[in-house]
Every structure is written in structure tokens, then in C-alpha cells.
Coordinates of N, CA and C in Angstrom, one line a residue:
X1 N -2.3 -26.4 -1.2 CA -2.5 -25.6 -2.3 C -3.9 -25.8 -2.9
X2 N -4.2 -24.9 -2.7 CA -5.7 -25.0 -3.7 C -5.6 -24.6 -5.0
X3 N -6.9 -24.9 -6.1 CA -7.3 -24.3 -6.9 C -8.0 -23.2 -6.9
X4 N -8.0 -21.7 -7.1 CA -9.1 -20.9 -7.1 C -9.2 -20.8 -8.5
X5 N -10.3 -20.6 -8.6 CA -11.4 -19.5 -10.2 C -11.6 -18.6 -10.0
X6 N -11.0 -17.3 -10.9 CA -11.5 -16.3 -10.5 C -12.6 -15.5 -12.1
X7 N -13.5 -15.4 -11.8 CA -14.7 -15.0 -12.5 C -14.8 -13.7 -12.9
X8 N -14.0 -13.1 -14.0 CA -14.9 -11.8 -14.1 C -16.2 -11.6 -14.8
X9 N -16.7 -10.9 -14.5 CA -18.0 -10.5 -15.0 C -18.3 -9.6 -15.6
X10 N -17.6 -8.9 -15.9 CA -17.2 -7.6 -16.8 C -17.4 -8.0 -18.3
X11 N -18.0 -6.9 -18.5 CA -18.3 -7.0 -20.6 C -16.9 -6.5 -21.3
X12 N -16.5 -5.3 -20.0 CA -15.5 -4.2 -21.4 C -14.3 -5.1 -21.2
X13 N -13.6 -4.5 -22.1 CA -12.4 -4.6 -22.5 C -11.5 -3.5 -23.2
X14 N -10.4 -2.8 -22.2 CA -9.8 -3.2 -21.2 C -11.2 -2.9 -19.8
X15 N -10.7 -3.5 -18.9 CA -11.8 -3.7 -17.5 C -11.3 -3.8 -16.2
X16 N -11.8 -2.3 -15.9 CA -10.5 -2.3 -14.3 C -11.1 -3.2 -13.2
X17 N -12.1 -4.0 -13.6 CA -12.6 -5.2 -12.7 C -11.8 -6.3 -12.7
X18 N -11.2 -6.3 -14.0 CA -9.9 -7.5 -14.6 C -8.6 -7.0 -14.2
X19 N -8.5 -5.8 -14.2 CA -7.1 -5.6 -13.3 C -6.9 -5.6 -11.8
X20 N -8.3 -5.4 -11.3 CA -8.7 -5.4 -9.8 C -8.3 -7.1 -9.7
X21 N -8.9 -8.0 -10.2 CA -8.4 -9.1 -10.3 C -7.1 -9.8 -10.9
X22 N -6.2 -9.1 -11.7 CA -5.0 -9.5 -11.6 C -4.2 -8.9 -10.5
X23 N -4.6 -8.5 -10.0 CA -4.2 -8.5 -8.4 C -3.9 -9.4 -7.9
X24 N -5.9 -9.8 -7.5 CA -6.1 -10.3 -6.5 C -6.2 -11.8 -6.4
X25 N -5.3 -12.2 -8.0 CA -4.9 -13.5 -8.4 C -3.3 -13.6 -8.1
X26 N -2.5 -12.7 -8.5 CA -1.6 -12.3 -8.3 C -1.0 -12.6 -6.3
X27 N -2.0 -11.9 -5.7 CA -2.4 -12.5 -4.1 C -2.0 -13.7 -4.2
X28 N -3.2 -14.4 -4.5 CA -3.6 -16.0 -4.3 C -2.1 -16.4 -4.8
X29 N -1.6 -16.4 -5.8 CA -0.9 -16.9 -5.9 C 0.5 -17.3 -4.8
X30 N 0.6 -16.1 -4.8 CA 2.0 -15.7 -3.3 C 1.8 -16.7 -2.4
X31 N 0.3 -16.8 -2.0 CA -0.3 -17.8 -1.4 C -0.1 -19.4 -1.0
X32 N 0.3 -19.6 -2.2 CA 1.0 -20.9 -2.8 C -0.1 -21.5 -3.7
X33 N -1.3 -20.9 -3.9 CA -2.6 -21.3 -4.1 C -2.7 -21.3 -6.1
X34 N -3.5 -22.2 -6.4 CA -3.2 -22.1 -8.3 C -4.7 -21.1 -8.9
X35 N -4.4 -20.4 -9.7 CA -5.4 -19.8 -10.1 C -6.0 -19.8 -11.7
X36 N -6.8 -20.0 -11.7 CA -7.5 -19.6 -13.3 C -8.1 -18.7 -13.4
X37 N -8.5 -18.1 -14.6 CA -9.3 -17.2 -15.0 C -10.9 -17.5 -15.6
X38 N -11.5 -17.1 -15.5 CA -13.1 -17.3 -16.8 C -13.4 -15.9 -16.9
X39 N -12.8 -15.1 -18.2 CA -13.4 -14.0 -18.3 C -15.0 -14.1 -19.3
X40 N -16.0 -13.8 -18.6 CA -17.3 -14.1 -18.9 C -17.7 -13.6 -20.2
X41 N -17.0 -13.0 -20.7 CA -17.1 -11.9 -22.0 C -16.6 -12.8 -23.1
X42 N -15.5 -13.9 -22.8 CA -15.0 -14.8 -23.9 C -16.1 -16.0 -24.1
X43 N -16.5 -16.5 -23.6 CA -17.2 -17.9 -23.1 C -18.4 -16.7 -24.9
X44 N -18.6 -18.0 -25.5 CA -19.7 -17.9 -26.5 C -20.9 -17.0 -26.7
X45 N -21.0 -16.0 -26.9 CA -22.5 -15.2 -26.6 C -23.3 -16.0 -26.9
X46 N -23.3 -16.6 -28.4 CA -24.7 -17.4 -28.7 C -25.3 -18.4 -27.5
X47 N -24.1 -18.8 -27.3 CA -24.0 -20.4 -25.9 C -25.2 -19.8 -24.8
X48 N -24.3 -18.6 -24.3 CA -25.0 -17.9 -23.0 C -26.2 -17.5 -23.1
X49 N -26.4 -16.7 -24.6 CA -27.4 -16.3 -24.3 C -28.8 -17.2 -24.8
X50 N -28.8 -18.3 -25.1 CA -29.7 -19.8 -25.2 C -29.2 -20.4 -24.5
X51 N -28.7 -20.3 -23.5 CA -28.2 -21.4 -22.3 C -28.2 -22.7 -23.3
X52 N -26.8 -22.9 -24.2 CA -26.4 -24.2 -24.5 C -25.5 -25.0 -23.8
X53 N -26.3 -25.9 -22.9 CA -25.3 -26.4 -22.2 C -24.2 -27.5 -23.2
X54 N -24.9 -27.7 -24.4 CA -24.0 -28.6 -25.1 C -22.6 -27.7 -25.3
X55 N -22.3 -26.6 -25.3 CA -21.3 -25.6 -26.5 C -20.4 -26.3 -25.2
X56 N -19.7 -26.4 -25.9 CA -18.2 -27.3 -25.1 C -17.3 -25.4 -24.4
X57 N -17.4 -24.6 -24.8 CA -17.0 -22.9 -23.8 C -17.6 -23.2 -22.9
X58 N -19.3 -23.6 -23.0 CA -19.6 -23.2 -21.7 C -19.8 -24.2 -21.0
X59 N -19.7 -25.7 -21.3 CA -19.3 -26.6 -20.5 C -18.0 -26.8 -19.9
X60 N -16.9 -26.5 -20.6 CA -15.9 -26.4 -19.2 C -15.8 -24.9 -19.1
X61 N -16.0 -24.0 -19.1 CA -16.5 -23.0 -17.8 C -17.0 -23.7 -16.7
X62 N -18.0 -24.1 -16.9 CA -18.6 -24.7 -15.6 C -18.4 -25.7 -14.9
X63 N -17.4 -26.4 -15.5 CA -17.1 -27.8 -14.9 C -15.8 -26.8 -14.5
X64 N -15.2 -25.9 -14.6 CA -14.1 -25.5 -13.9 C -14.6 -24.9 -12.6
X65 N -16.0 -24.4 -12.5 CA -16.4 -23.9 -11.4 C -16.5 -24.5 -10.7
X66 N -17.3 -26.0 -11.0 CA -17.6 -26.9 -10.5 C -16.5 -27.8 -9.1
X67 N -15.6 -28.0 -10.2 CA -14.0 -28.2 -9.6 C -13.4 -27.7 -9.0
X68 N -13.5 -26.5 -8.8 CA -12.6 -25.1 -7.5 C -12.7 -25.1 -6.5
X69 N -11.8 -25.5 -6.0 CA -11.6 -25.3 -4.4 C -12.3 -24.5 -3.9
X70 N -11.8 -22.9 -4.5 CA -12.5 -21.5 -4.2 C -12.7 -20.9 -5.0
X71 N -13.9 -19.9 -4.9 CA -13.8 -18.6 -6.3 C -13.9 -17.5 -5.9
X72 N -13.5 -16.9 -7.0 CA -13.4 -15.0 -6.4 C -14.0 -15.0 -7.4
X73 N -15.0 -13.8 -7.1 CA -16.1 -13.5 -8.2 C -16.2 -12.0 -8.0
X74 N -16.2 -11.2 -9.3 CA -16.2 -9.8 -9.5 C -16.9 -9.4 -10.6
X75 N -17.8 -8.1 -10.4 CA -18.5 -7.9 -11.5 C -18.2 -6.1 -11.1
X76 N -18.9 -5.4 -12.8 CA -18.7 -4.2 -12.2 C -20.4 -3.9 -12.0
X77 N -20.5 -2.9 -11.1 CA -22.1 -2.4 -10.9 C -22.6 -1.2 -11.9
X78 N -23.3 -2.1 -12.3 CA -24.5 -2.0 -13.9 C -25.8 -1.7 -13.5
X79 N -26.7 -0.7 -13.2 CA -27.6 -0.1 -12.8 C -28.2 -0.7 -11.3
X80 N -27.3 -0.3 -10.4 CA -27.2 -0.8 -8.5 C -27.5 -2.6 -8.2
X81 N -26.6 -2.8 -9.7 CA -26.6 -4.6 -9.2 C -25.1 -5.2 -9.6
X82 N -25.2 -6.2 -9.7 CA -23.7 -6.8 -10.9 C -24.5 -7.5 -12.2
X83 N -23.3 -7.1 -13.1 CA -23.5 -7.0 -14.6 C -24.6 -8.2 -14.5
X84 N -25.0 -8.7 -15.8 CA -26.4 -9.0 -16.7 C -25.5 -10.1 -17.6
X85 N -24.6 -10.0 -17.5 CA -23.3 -10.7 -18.2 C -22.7 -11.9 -17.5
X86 N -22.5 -11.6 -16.2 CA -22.5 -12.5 -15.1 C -23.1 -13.2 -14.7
X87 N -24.9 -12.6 -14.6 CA -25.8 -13.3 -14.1 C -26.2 -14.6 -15.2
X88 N -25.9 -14.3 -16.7 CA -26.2 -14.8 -17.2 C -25.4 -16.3 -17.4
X89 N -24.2 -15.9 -17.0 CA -23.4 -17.6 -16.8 C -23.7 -17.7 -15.6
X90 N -23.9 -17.5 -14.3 CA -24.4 -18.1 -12.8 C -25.9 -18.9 -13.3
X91 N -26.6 -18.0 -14.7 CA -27.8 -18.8 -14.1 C -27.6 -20.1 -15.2
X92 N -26.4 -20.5 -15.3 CA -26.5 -21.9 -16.2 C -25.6 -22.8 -15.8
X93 N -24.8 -22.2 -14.1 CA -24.3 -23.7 -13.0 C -25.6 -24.3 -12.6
X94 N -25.0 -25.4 -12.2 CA -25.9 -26.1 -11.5 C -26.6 -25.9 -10.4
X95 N -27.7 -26.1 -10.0 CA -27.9 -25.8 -8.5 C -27.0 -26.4 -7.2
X96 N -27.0 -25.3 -6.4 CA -26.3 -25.6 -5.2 C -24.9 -26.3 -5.2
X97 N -24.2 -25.8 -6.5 CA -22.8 -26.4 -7.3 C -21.6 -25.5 -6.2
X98 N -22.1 -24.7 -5.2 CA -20.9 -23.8 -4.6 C -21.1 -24.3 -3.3
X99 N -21.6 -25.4 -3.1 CA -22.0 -25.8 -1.7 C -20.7 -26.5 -1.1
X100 N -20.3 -25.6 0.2 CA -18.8 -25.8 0.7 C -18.2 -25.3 -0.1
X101 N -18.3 -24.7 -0.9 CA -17.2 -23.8 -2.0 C -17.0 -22.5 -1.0
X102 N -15.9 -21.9 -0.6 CA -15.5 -20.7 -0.2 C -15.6 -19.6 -1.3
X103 N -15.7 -18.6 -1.7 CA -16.4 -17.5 -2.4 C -16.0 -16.1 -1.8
X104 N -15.2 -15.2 -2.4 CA -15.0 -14.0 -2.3 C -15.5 -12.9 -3.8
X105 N -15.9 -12.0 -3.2 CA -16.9 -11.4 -3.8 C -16.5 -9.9 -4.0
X106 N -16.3 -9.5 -4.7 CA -15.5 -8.1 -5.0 C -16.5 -7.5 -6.2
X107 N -17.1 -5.9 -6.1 CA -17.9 -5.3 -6.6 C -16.9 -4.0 -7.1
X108 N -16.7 -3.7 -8.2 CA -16.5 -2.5 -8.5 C -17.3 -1.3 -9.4
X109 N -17.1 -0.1 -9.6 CA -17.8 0.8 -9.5 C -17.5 2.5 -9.2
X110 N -18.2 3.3 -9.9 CA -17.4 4.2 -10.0 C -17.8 5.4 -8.7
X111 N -18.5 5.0 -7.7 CA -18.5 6.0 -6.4 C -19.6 4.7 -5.6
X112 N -19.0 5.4 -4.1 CA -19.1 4.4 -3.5 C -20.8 4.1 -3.0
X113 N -21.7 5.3 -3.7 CA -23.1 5.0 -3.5 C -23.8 3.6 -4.5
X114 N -22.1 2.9 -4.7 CA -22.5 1.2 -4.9 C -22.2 0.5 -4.4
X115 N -22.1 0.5 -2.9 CA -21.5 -0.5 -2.0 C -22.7 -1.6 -1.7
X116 N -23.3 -0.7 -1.8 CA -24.8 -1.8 -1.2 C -24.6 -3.2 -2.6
X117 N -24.0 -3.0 -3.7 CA -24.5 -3.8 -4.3 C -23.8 -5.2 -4.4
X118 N -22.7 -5.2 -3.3 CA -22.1 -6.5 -2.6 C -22.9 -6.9 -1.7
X119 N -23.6 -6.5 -1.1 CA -24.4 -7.1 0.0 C -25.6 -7.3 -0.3
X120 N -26.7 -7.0 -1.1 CA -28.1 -6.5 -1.4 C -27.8 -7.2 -2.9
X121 N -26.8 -7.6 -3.8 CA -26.5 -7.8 -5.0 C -26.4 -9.6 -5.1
X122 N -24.5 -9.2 -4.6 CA -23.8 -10.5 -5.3 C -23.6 -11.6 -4.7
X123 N -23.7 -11.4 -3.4 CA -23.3 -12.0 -1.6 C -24.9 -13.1 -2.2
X124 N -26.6 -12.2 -2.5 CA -27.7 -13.0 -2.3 C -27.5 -14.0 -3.4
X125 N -26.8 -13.8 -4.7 CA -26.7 -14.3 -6.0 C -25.7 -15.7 -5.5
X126 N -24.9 -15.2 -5.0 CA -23.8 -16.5 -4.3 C -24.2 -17.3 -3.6
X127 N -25.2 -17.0 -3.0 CA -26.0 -18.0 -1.9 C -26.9 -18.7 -2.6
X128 N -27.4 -18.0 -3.7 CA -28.4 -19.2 -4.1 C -27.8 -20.1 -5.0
X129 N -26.9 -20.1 -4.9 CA -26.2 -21.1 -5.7 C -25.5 -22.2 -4.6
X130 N -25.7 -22.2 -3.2 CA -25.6 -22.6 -2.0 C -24.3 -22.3 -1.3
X131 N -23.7 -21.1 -1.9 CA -22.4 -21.0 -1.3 C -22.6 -20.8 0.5
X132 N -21.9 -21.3 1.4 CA -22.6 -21.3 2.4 C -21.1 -20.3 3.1
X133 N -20.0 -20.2 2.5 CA -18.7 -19.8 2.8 C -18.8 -18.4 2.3
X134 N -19.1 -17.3 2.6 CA -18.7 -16.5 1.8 C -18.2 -14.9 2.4
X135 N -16.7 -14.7 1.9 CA -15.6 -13.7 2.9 C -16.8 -12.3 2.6
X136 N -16.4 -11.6 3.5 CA -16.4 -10.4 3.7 C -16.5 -9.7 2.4
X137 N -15.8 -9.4 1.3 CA -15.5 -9.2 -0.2 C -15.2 -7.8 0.1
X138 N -15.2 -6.9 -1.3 CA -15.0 -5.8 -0.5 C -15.6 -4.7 -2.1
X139 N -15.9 -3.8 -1.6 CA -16.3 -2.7 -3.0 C -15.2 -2.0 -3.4
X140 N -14.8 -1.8 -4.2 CA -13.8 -1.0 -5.1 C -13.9 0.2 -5.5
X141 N -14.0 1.1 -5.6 CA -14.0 2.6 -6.6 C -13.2 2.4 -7.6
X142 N -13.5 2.4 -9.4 CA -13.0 2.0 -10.2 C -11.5 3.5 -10.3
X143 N -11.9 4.5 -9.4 CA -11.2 5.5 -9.7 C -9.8 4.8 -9.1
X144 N -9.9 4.1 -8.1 CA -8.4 3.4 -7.6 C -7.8 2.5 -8.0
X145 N -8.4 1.9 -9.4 CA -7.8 1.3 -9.9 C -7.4 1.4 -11.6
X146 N -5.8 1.7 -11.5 CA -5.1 2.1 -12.6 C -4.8 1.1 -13.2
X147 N -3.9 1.6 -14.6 CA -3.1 0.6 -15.4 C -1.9 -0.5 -14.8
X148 N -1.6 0.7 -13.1 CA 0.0 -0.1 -12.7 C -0.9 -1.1 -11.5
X149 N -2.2 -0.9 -11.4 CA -2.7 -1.2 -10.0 C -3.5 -0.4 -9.6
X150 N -3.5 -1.1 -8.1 CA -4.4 -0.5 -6.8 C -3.7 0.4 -6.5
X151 N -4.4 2.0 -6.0 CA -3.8 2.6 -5.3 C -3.8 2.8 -4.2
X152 N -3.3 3.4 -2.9 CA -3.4 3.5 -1.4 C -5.2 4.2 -1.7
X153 N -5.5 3.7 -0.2 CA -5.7 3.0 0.5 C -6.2 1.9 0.4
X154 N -6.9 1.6 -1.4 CA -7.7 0.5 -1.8 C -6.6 -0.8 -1.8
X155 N -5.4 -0.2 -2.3 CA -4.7 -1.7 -2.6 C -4.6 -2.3 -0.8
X156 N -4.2 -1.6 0.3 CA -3.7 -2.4 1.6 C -5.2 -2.9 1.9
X157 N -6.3 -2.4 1.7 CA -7.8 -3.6 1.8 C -7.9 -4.3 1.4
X158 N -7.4 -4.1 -0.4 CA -7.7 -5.3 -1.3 C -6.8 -6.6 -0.6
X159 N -5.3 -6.0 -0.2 CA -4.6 -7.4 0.5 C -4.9 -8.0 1.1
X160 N -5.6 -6.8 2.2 CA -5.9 -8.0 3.7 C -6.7 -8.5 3.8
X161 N -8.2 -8.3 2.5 CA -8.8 -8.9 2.5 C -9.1 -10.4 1.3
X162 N -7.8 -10.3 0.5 CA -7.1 -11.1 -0.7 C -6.7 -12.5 1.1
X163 N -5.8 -11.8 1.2 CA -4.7 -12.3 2.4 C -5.6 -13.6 3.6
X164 N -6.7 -12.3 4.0 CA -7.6 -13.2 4.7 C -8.4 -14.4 4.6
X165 N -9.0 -14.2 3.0 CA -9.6 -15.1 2.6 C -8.6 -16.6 2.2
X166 N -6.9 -16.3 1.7 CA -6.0 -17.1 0.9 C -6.3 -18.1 2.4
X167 N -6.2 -17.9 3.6 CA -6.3 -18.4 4.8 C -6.9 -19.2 5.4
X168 N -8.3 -18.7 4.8 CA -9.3 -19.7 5.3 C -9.7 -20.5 4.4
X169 N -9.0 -20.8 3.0 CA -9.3 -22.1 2.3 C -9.2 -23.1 2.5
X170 N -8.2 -23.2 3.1 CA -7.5 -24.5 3.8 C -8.6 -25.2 4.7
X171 N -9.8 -24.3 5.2 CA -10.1 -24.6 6.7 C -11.6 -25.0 6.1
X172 N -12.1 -24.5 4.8 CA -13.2 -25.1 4.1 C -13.4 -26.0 3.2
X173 N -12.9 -27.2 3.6 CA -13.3 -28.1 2.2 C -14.4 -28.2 2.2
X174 N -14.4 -28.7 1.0 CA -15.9 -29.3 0.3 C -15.8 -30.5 -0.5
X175 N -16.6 -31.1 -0.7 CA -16.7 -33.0 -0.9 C -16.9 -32.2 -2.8
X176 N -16.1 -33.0 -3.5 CA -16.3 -32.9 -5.0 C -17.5 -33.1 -6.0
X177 N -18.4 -32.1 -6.5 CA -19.3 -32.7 -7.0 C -18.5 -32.8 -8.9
X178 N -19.5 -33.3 -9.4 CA -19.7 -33.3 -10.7 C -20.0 -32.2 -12.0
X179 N -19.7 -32.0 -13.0 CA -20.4 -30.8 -13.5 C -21.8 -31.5 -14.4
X180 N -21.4 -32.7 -14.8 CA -22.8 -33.1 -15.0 C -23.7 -33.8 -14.1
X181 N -25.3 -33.8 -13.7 CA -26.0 -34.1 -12.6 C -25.8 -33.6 -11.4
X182 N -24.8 -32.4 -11.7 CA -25.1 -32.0 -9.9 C -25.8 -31.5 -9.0

């Protein structure tokens, strides 16, 4: 049983990137796997936006990230990238804090001429944080995803690719770092 974090990155509220994710925590779970949340929108604006690493929100934010087995990370696409909201808590982990961390990457968005921005986006943002594991993820159309859920055909992708990833946790550890000095 692992720990996953799952990250949204989303400003709004309600946020079909957060329902996309109680999903695909919902998954993990079935899994046998334990999950948390960090919705990025709660964590302090003052904190984030002066990178205080003192504010105790956004020190254990990060010390939870730090600690996860795995993380799923989802943002919605905000002018052909992921949110600005997001970037702004990634750019106050530590360097190379995802190294051996496993990382699934989910992009949502309202037509699919945002696909590129999982690959060309969030996948390059993940790596420089040294994630060296990182699934397939997959783009969403915000149109498929309702109040009850995923609808066909997005929900049986979101599984198998929820499903695929719950699989290969097991097969990626990673040696524990620290949230402070790492």
C-alpha cells in the first residue's frame, strides 16, 4: 500500500479538474493504495505568492509531497500550458524532491487542441523536479466531465490509465528524502 498525493492545480471552485480527481483517487484507492489531497487554491496565497517557506500551509504541503510514494498531478490548461497556480507551488519544492517518485499527470481542458499541453507542458515541469517515473497521463475534455463523473469514453481511459499506473507503484520505490535540505 502506498501513499499517493494527489495535486490539484486548479484555482476555481467548483473544478471539474477536482472531480476528474475524485475519481481518480477514488481508483487509487480500490487499489488498496492511501490517498491525500493538496488542493493548491487552499495552501495561503500570501505564502505562495512570496514563497514563504516559513508559513507552516506551505511547509507541510511540501513535506507531504516530499513523503509520497506517488503523485498525481492535474492542472486545467490556462493559455496552452498548466495553471500559474500550480507552477507557483512546484516552484517552492525542493530540487529534484520527485526523484524515484512515480508521477501521473492529467491535463484538463475544454477541446482537445490542448493535448499538447501534457507533453510540451506538465510531463517537462515534472522532470525538472527530477521525476524520472513518469505514466503516460492522459488529457481530459472538461466537457466529459460532470457532476456524477466521467463519461464514456473518457471514464474507461481515465481507468486504465488510473489502473495502470496503481500497478506500477509497487515496482518504483524511492529512498526517502527530507522536506528540509533536500
Amino acid at each position: 500500500m502506498a501513499s499517493v498525493v494527489v495535486i490539484n492545480g486548479s484555482p476555481s471552485n467548483p473544478s471539474t479538474t477536482e472531480r476528474l480527481l475524485t475519481e481518480v483517487a477514488h481508483r487509487m484507492r480500490g487499489h488498496g493504495h492511501l490517498t491525500s489531497l493538496i488542493n493548491v487554491r487552499d495552501l495561503p496565497a500570501a505564502a505562495l505568492i512570496t514563497a514563504d517557506l516559513g508559513d507552516p500551509g506551505i511547509v507541510a504541503g511540501i513535506a507531504e509531497v516530499v513523503a509520497a510514494d506517488a503523485l498525481v498531478v492535474a492542472s486545467p490548461v490556462y493559455k496552452a500550458s498548466y495553471s500559474g497556480l500550480l507552477k507557483t507551488f512546484v516552484d517552492l519544492l525542493p530540487p529534484n524532491c520527485l526523484a524515484g517518485t512515480p508521477v501521473l499527470p492529467f491535463v484538463t481542458g475544454g477541446s482537445v487542441g490542448h493535448v499538447l499541453a501534457l507533453d510540451q507542458g506538465l510531463k517537462p515541469l515534472l522532470a525538472a523536479l527530477g521525476a524520472t517515473t513518469i505514466a503516460r497521463g492522459r488529457f481530459v475534455e472538461s466537457a466529459h466531465i460532470g457532476p456524477a463523473g466521467l463519461s464514456e469514453p473518457a471514464a474507461a481511459k481515465v481507468a486504465g490509465t488510473v489502473d495502470d499506473f496503481a500497478l506500477d507503484i509497487g515496482l518504483h520505490a524511492r529512498p526517502r528524502l527530507s522536506a528540509v535540505g533536500a
